[in-house]
């Protein structure tokens, strides 16, 4: 299920360790709705902690291991934090409500020794909140966006369907697990597809290239900077990217120079995906052959380009990108209905297209 730099987890082992960790959380008094801060890097242990917390209905607040504790997170009054010694010291300094700190390190993993007790699920969570992630603040004041367990799973299933991810695919995670996009793409989607995910604690281009070749990675979803770094690998350095069948850039605009450099180096076309926390779960992806496009007007979440009055513009005209709530599939309308950026028919993105 998960291949890390210091160890691997099969699906059976992931289930076992997540169950043991859930028992540990229960012993610490954790209950449904309690916020839990997870500040460990992408690793098999992150998956264990994430799914253990989800099994108990805790609200997961994922943070950068090396970053500061935002006021938004402090205000949630978390009672449990997971991280290395430095991270936990920072959490204790800012979060007065913390009662329990669970240590993590590369050598020993999580400090949640099994008690011998078996985890017994008493409830299946659906509408309950699963994660709270902070927006980047590029479209306004940063705020926490919450996702229910059902929404996380449904969005992952949609991504699997829309991108054609198979159970024999191998994904490479190249980014921190501190955003809704990274959680959905690299933590939930692999399990929804039943495929393997390879994780790096910190992206390093030569190591990433070696992992792609060794693990036969077939799907790479990353920010443009990652593709730029990979394209900068010297031509005299042997690289085998023959297993890659789908490379998707998201999270920031993809410069034409980066797409061109990547294609020249590896003969692989980069696709673009467009979405964001403020318009979640809506997204679009360019799976066609239109160079520079970030998506398409049709798909699971139909798109329109409108003027300031909300009138749909003709082709080649510049306007705001909106997702058409009225034309969205019925099964997704309930998730878009209460989006704070929906005004009438459209969910507004604030971006031009």
Coordinates of C-alpha atoms in Angstrom, one line a residue:
X1 CA 0.0 0.0 0.0
X2 CA 2.7 2.5 1.0
X3 CA 6.4 2.6 0.2
X4 CA 8.4 5.0 2.3
X5 CA 12.1 5.9 2.5
X6 CA 12.5 4.0 5.8
X7 CA 9.9 1.2 5.5
X8 CA 6.9 -0.1 3.7
X9 CA 3.3 -1.1 4.6
X10 CA 1.1 -3.6 3.0
X11 CA -2.6 -3.0 3.1
X12 CA -2.9 -5.7 5.8
X13 CA -0.1 -4.1 7.9
X14 CA -1.6 -0.6 7.5
X15 CA -4.9 -1.9 8.8
X16 CA -3.2 -3.6 11.7
X17 CA -1.1 -0.6 12.7
X18 CA -3.9 1.9 12.2
X19 CA -6.1 -0.3 14.5
X20 CA -3.5 -0.4 17.2
X21 CA -3.0 3.3 17.0
X22 CA -6.7 3.9 17.2
X23 CA -6.7 1.9 20.5
X24 CA -3.9 4.1 21.7
X25 CA -5.9 7.2 20.9
X26 CA -8.9 5.7 22.8
X27 CA -6.7 5.0 25.8
X28 CA -5.7 8.7 25.8
X29 CA -9.4 9.7 26.0
X30 CA -9.9 10.8 22.4
X31 CA -13.5 11.0 21.3
X32 CA -15.5 11.9 18.2
X33 CA -14.9 15.5 17.1
X34 CA -11.7 16.1 19.0
X35 CA -9.1 18.0 17.0
X36 CA -5.7 16.2 16.5
X37 CA -2.6 17.9 15.1
X38 CA -0.5 15.7 12.8
X39 CA 2.9 17.2 12.1
X40 CA 4.9 14.4 10.6
X41 CA 6.4 14.3 7.1
X42 CA 5.0 12.1 4.3
X43 CA 5.8 8.6 5.5
X44 CA 4.0 5.3 6.2
X45 CA 3.5 6.5 9.8
X46 CA 1.4 9.4 8.5
X47 CA -1.0 7.0 6.9
X48 CA -1.2 5.0 10.1
X49 CA -2.0 8.1 12.2
X50 CA -4.4 9.5 9.7
X51 CA -6.5 6.4 9.3
X52 CA -6.4 5.7 13.1
X53 CA -7.8 9.2 13.7
X54 CA -10.4 8.8 11.0
X55 CA -11.5 5.5 12.5
X56 CA -12.4 7.4 15.7
X57 CA -14.0 10.4 14.0
X58 CA -11.3 12.8 15.1
X59 CA -10.8 16.1 13.2
X60 CA -7.4 15.8 11.6
X61 CA -5.4 19.1 11.4
X62 CA -2.3 18.3 9.2
X63 CA 0.6 20.7 9.4
X64 CA 4.1 21.1 8.0
X65 CA 6.5 19.4 10.4
X66 CA 9.0 22.3 10.2
X67 CA 6.4 25.1 10.1
X68 CA 4.9 27.3 12.8
X69 CA 1.6 26.6 14.4
X70 CA -1.0 28.9 12.7
X71 CA -3.4 30.8 14.9
X72 CA -6.2 29.1 13.1
X73 CA -5.0 25.8 14.4
X74 CA -4.4 27.2 17.9
X75 CA -7.9 28.4 18.1
X76 CA -9.2 24.8 17.5
X77 CA -7.9 23.9 21.0
X78 CA -6.4 20.6 20.0
X79 CA -5.8 18.0 22.8
X80 CA -3.4 15.7 20.9
X81 CA -0.4 16.4 18.7
X82 CA 1.9 14.0 16.8
X83 CA 5.4 15.0 15.6
X84 CA 9.1 14.9 16.2
X85 CA 10.5 16.5 19.4
X86 CA 11.0 19.9 17.9
X87 CA 7.5 20.0 16.5
X88 CA 5.9 18.9 19.8
X89 CA 7.8 21.5 21.7
X90 CA 6.4 24.2 19.3
X91 CA 2.9 22.8 19.7
X92 CA 3.1 22.7 23.5
X93 CA 4.4 26.3 23.5
X94 CA 1.4 27.6 21.5
X95 CA -1.4 25.2 22.3
X96 CA -2.3 25.3 26.0
X97 CA -5.1 22.8 25.6
X98 CA -2.7 19.9 24.6
X99 CA -3.0 16.9 26.9
X100 CA -1.1 14.3 25.0
X101 CA 1.9 14.4 22.7
X102 CA 2.9 11.4 20.6
X103 CA 6.5 11.3 19.5
X104 CA 7.6 10.3 16.0
X105 CA 11.1 9.8 14.6
X106 CA 12.6 8.2 11.6
X107 CA 14.2 5.3 13.4
X108 CA 11.3 4.2 15.7
X109 CA 8.3 5.5 13.9
X110 CA 5.2 6.4 16.1
X111 CA 5.4 6.1 19.8
X112 CA 2.1 4.2 20.0
X113 CA 3.0 0.7 21.3
X114 CA 0.3 -1.9 21.0
X115 CA -1.6 -2.6 24.2
X116 CA -2.9 -6.0 23.0
X117 CA -6.5 -4.7 23.0
X118 CA -8.4 -5.0 19.7
X119 CA -10.0 -2.0 18.1
X120 CA -13.8 -2.3 17.8
X121 CA -15.5 0.0 15.5
X122 CA -18.8 1.2 17.1
X123 CA -19.8 3.6 14.3
X124 CA -19.2 4.3 10.6
X125 CA -18.6 8.0 10.1
X126 CA -19.9 9.8 7.0
X127 CA -21.1 13.3 7.6
X128 CA -18.7 13.9 10.5
X129 CA -15.8 16.2 9.8
X130 CA -12.5 14.4 9.0
X131 CA -10.0 17.1 8.3
X132 CA -9.5 20.8 8.6
X133 CA -7.0 22.4 6.2
X134 CA -6.0 26.0 5.8
X135 CA -6.4 27.8 2.6
X136 CA -3.3 29.5 1.1
X137 CA -4.7 33.0 1.5
X138 CA -4.1 33.9 -2.1
X139 CA -7.8 34.6 -2.6
X140 CA -8.3 36.4 0.7
X141 CA -7.7 35.9 4.4
X142 CA -6.6 32.3 5.2
X143 CA -9.3 30.2 6.7
X144 CA -9.9 26.6 7.7
X145 CA -11.9 24.4 5.3
X146 CA -13.5 21.3 6.7
X147 CA -14.1 18.1 4.8
X148 CA -16.4 15.3 5.9
X149 CA -15.3 11.7 5.7
X150 CA -17.9 10.9 3.0
X151 CA -16.7 13.9 0.9
X152 CA -13.1 12.8 1.1
X153 CA -14.0 9.3 -0.1
X154 CA -16.4 10.5 -2.8
X155 CA -13.9 13.1 -4.1
X156 CA -11.1 10.4 -4.2
X157 CA -13.5 8.0 -6.0
X158 CA -14.2 10.8 -8.5
X159 CA -10.5 11.4 -9.0
X160 CA -9.9 7.7 -9.7
X161 CA -12.8 7.7 -12.2
X162 CA -11.9 11.0 -13.9
X163 CA -8.2 10.3 -14.2
X164 CA -8.5 6.6 -14.9
X165 CA -6.4 5.5 -12.0
X166 CA -6.2 1.7 -11.8
X167 CA -5.3 -0.7 -8.9
X168 CA -2.1 -1.7 -10.7
X169 CA -0.9 2.0 -10.9
X170 CA 1.9 3.3 -8.7
X171 CA 1.6 6.9 -7.5
X172 CA 4.5 9.1 -6.3
X173 CA 3.9 11.7 -3.6
X174 CA 6.1 14.7 -4.0
X175 CA 4.6 17.2 -1.6
X176 CA 3.9 17.7 2.1
X177 CA 0.6 16.4 3.5
X178 CA -0.7 19.8 4.8
X179 CA -3.4 20.6 2.2
X180 CA -6.7 19.2 1.1
X181 CA -5.3 18.5 -2.3
X182 CA -2.3 16.5 -1.1
X183 CA -4.5 14.6 1.4
X184 CA -7.0 13.7 -1.3
X185 CA -4.4 13.0 -4.0
X186 CA -1.9 11.0 -2.1
X187 CA -3.5 9.7 1.1
X188 CA -7.1 8.9 0.2
X189 CA -7.0 8.3 -3.5
X190 CA -4.5 5.4 -3.4
X191 CA -6.7 3.5 -1.0
X192 CA -9.8 4.3 -3.0
X193 CA -8.1 2.9 -6.1
X194 CA -6.4 0.0 -4.2
X195 CA -3.1 1.0 -5.7
X196 CA 0.4 1.6 -4.3
X197 CA 1.8 5.0 -3.3
X198 CA 5.5 5.9 -3.0
X199 CA 6.2 8.7 -0.5
X200 CA 9.3 11.0 0.0
X201 CA 9.7 12.9 3.3
X202 CA 11.2 15.7 1.3
X203 CA 11.5 16.0 -2.4
X204 CA 14.9 15.4 -3.9
X205 CA 15.1 15.2 -7.7
X206 CA 17.7 12.5 -8.1
X207 CA 16.1 10.3 -5.3
X208 CA 12.7 10.9 -6.9
X209 CA 14.0 9.8 -10.3
X210 CA 15.5 6.7 -8.8
X211 CA 12.2 5.9 -7.0
X212 CA 10.2 6.4 -10.2
X213 CA 12.5 3.9 -12.0
X214 CA 12.7 1.4 -9.1
X215 CA 9.1 1.3 -8.1
X216 CA 7.8 1.7 -11.7
X217 CA 5.7 4.8 -10.8
X218 CA 3.0 5.3 -13.4
X219 CA 1.1 8.4 -12.1
X220 CA 2.8 11.6 -11.0
X221 CA 0.7 14.5 -9.7
X222 CA 2.8 17.4 -8.5
X223 CA 3.2 21.2 -8.5
X224 CA 5.0 22.8 -11.5
X225 CA 8.2 23.3 -9.5
X226 CA 8.6 19.6 -9.1
X227 CA 8.4 19.1 -12.8
X228 CA 10.9 21.9 -13.3
X229 CA 13.4 20.2 -11.0
X230 CA 13.0 16.9 -12.7
X231 CA 13.5 18.5 -16.1
X232 CA 16.7 20.0 -14.8
X233 CA 18.3 16.6 -14.2
X234 CA 21.4 16.7 -16.4
X235 CA 21.1 14.8 -19.7
X236 CA 24.2 12.7 -18.9
X237 CA 22.4 11.3 -15.7
X238 CA 20.6 8.1 -16.6
X239 CA 16.9 8.4 -16.0
X240 CA 14.2 5.8 -16.7
X241 CA 10.7 7.3 -16.8
X242 CA 9.3 4.7 -19.1
X243 CA 6.7 3.6 -16.6
X244 CA 5.1 7.1 -16.3
X245 CA 1.8 7.1 -18.2
X246 CA 0.1 10.2 -16.6
X247 CA 1.8 13.4 -15.3
X248 CA -0.5 16.1 -13.9
X249 CA 0.5 19.5 -12.8
X250 CA -1.6 21.4 -10.3
X251 CA -1.5 23.8 -7.3
X252 CA -0.1 26.7 -9.4
X253 CA 0.1 27.9 -13.0
X254 CA 2.3 25.7 -15.2
X255 CA 4.7 27.8 -17.2
X256 CA 5.0 26.9 -20.9
X257 CA 8.8 26.8 -20.5
X258 CA 8.5 24.1 -17.8
X259 CA 6.1 22.0 -19.8
X260 CA 8.4 22.3 -22.9
X261 CA 11.5 21.5 -20.9
X262 CA 9.9 18.4 -19.3
X263 CA 8.7 17.2 -22.7
X264 CA 12.1 17.7 -24.3
X265 CA 13.8 15.8 -21.5
X266 CA 11.4 12.9 -21.1
X267 CA 9.1 13.0 -24.1
X268 CA 6.1 13.1 -21.7
X269 CA 3.2 15.6 -22.0
X270 CA 2.2 17.4 -18.8
X271 CA -1.5 17.7 -18.1
X272 CA -2.9 20.4 -15.9
X273 CA -5.5 20.1 -13.1
X274 CA -7.4 23.2 -11.8
X275 CA -9.2 23.3 -8.4
X276 CA -8.8 24.9 -4.9
X277 CA -9.9 24.7 -1.3
X278 CA -12.4 27.6 -1.8
X279 CA -14.2 25.7 -4.6
X280 CA -13.8 22.2 -3.3
X281 CA -14.8 19.6 -4.4
X282 CA -15.1 21.1 -7.9
X283 CA -12.1 20.6 -10.2
X284 CA -11.3 20.2 -13.9
X285 CA -8.4 18.5 -15.7
X286 CA -6.9 18.9 -19.2
X287 CA -6.8 15.3 -20.5
X288 CA -6.9 16.4 -24.1
X289 CA -4.3 17.7 -26.5
X290 CA -4.8 21.4 -26.1
X291 CA -1.5 22.9 -25.1
X292 CA -1.6 25.3 -22.1
X293 CA -5.2 24.4 -21.2
X294 CA -5.9 23.9 -17.5
X295 CA -9.2 22.0 -18.0
X296 CA -12.3 21.7 -20.1
X297 CA -15.8 23.2 -20.0
X298 CA -17.4 19.7 -19.8
X299 CA -16.8 17.0 -17.2
X300 CA -18.0 16.1 -13.7
X301 CA -18.0 19.9 -12.9
X302 CA -19.1 21.9 -16.0
X303 CA -17.3 25.3 -16.4
X304 CA -18.3 28.6 -17.9
X305 CA -16.6 32.0 -18.4
X306 CA -18.7 34.9 -17.3
X307 CA -18.5 38.7 -17.1
X308 CA -19.1 40.8 -14.0
X309 CA -22.9 40.5 -14.4
X310 CA -22.7 36.7 -14.7
X311 CA -23.4 36.6 -18.4
X312 CA -21.7 33.7 -20.2
X313 CA -19.1 35.1 -22.6
X314 CA -18.3 34.0 -26.2
X315 CA -15.2 31.9 -26.9
X316 CA -11.9 33.8 -26.9
X317 CA -13.3 36.4 -24.4
X318 CA -11.6 36.8 -21.0
X319 CA -13.8 36.6 -17.9
X320 CA -14.1 34.8 -14.5
X321 CA -14.0 31.1 -14.4
X322 CA -17.1 29.7 -12.7
X323 CA -18.3 26.2 -12.0
X324 CA -21.9 25.7 -13.2
X325 CA -23.9 24.4 -10.2
X326 CA -27.0 24.1 -12.3
X327 CA -25.3 21.6 -14.7
X328 CA -23.4 19.6 -12.0
X329 CA -24.4 16.0 -11.5
X330 CA -27.0 15.5 -8.9
X331 CA -24.7 13.5 -6.6
X332 CA -22.3 16.4 -6.3
X333 CA -24.8 19.2 -5.9
X334 CA -25.2 18.6 -2.2
X335 CA -21.5 19.2 -1.7
X336 CA -21.6 22.4 -3.8
X337 CA -24.9 23.8 -2.5
X338 CA -23.5 25.4 0.7
X339 CA -20.1 26.5 -0.8
X340 CA -19.6 30.1 0.4
X341 CA -18.5 31.1 -3.1
X342 CA -21.7 30.0 -4.7
X343 CA -24.0 32.8 -5.8
X344 CA -27.1 31.5 -7.5
X345 CA -26.2 29.2 -10.4
X346 CA -22.4 29.6 -10.2
X347 CA -19.6 28.7 -7.8
X348 CA -17.2 31.6 -8.3
X349 CA -13.4 31.0 -8.4
X350 CA -12.1 34.6 -8.6
X351 CA -9.8 33.5 -11.4
X352 CA -9.7 34.7 -15.0
X353 CA -9.9 32.4 -17.9

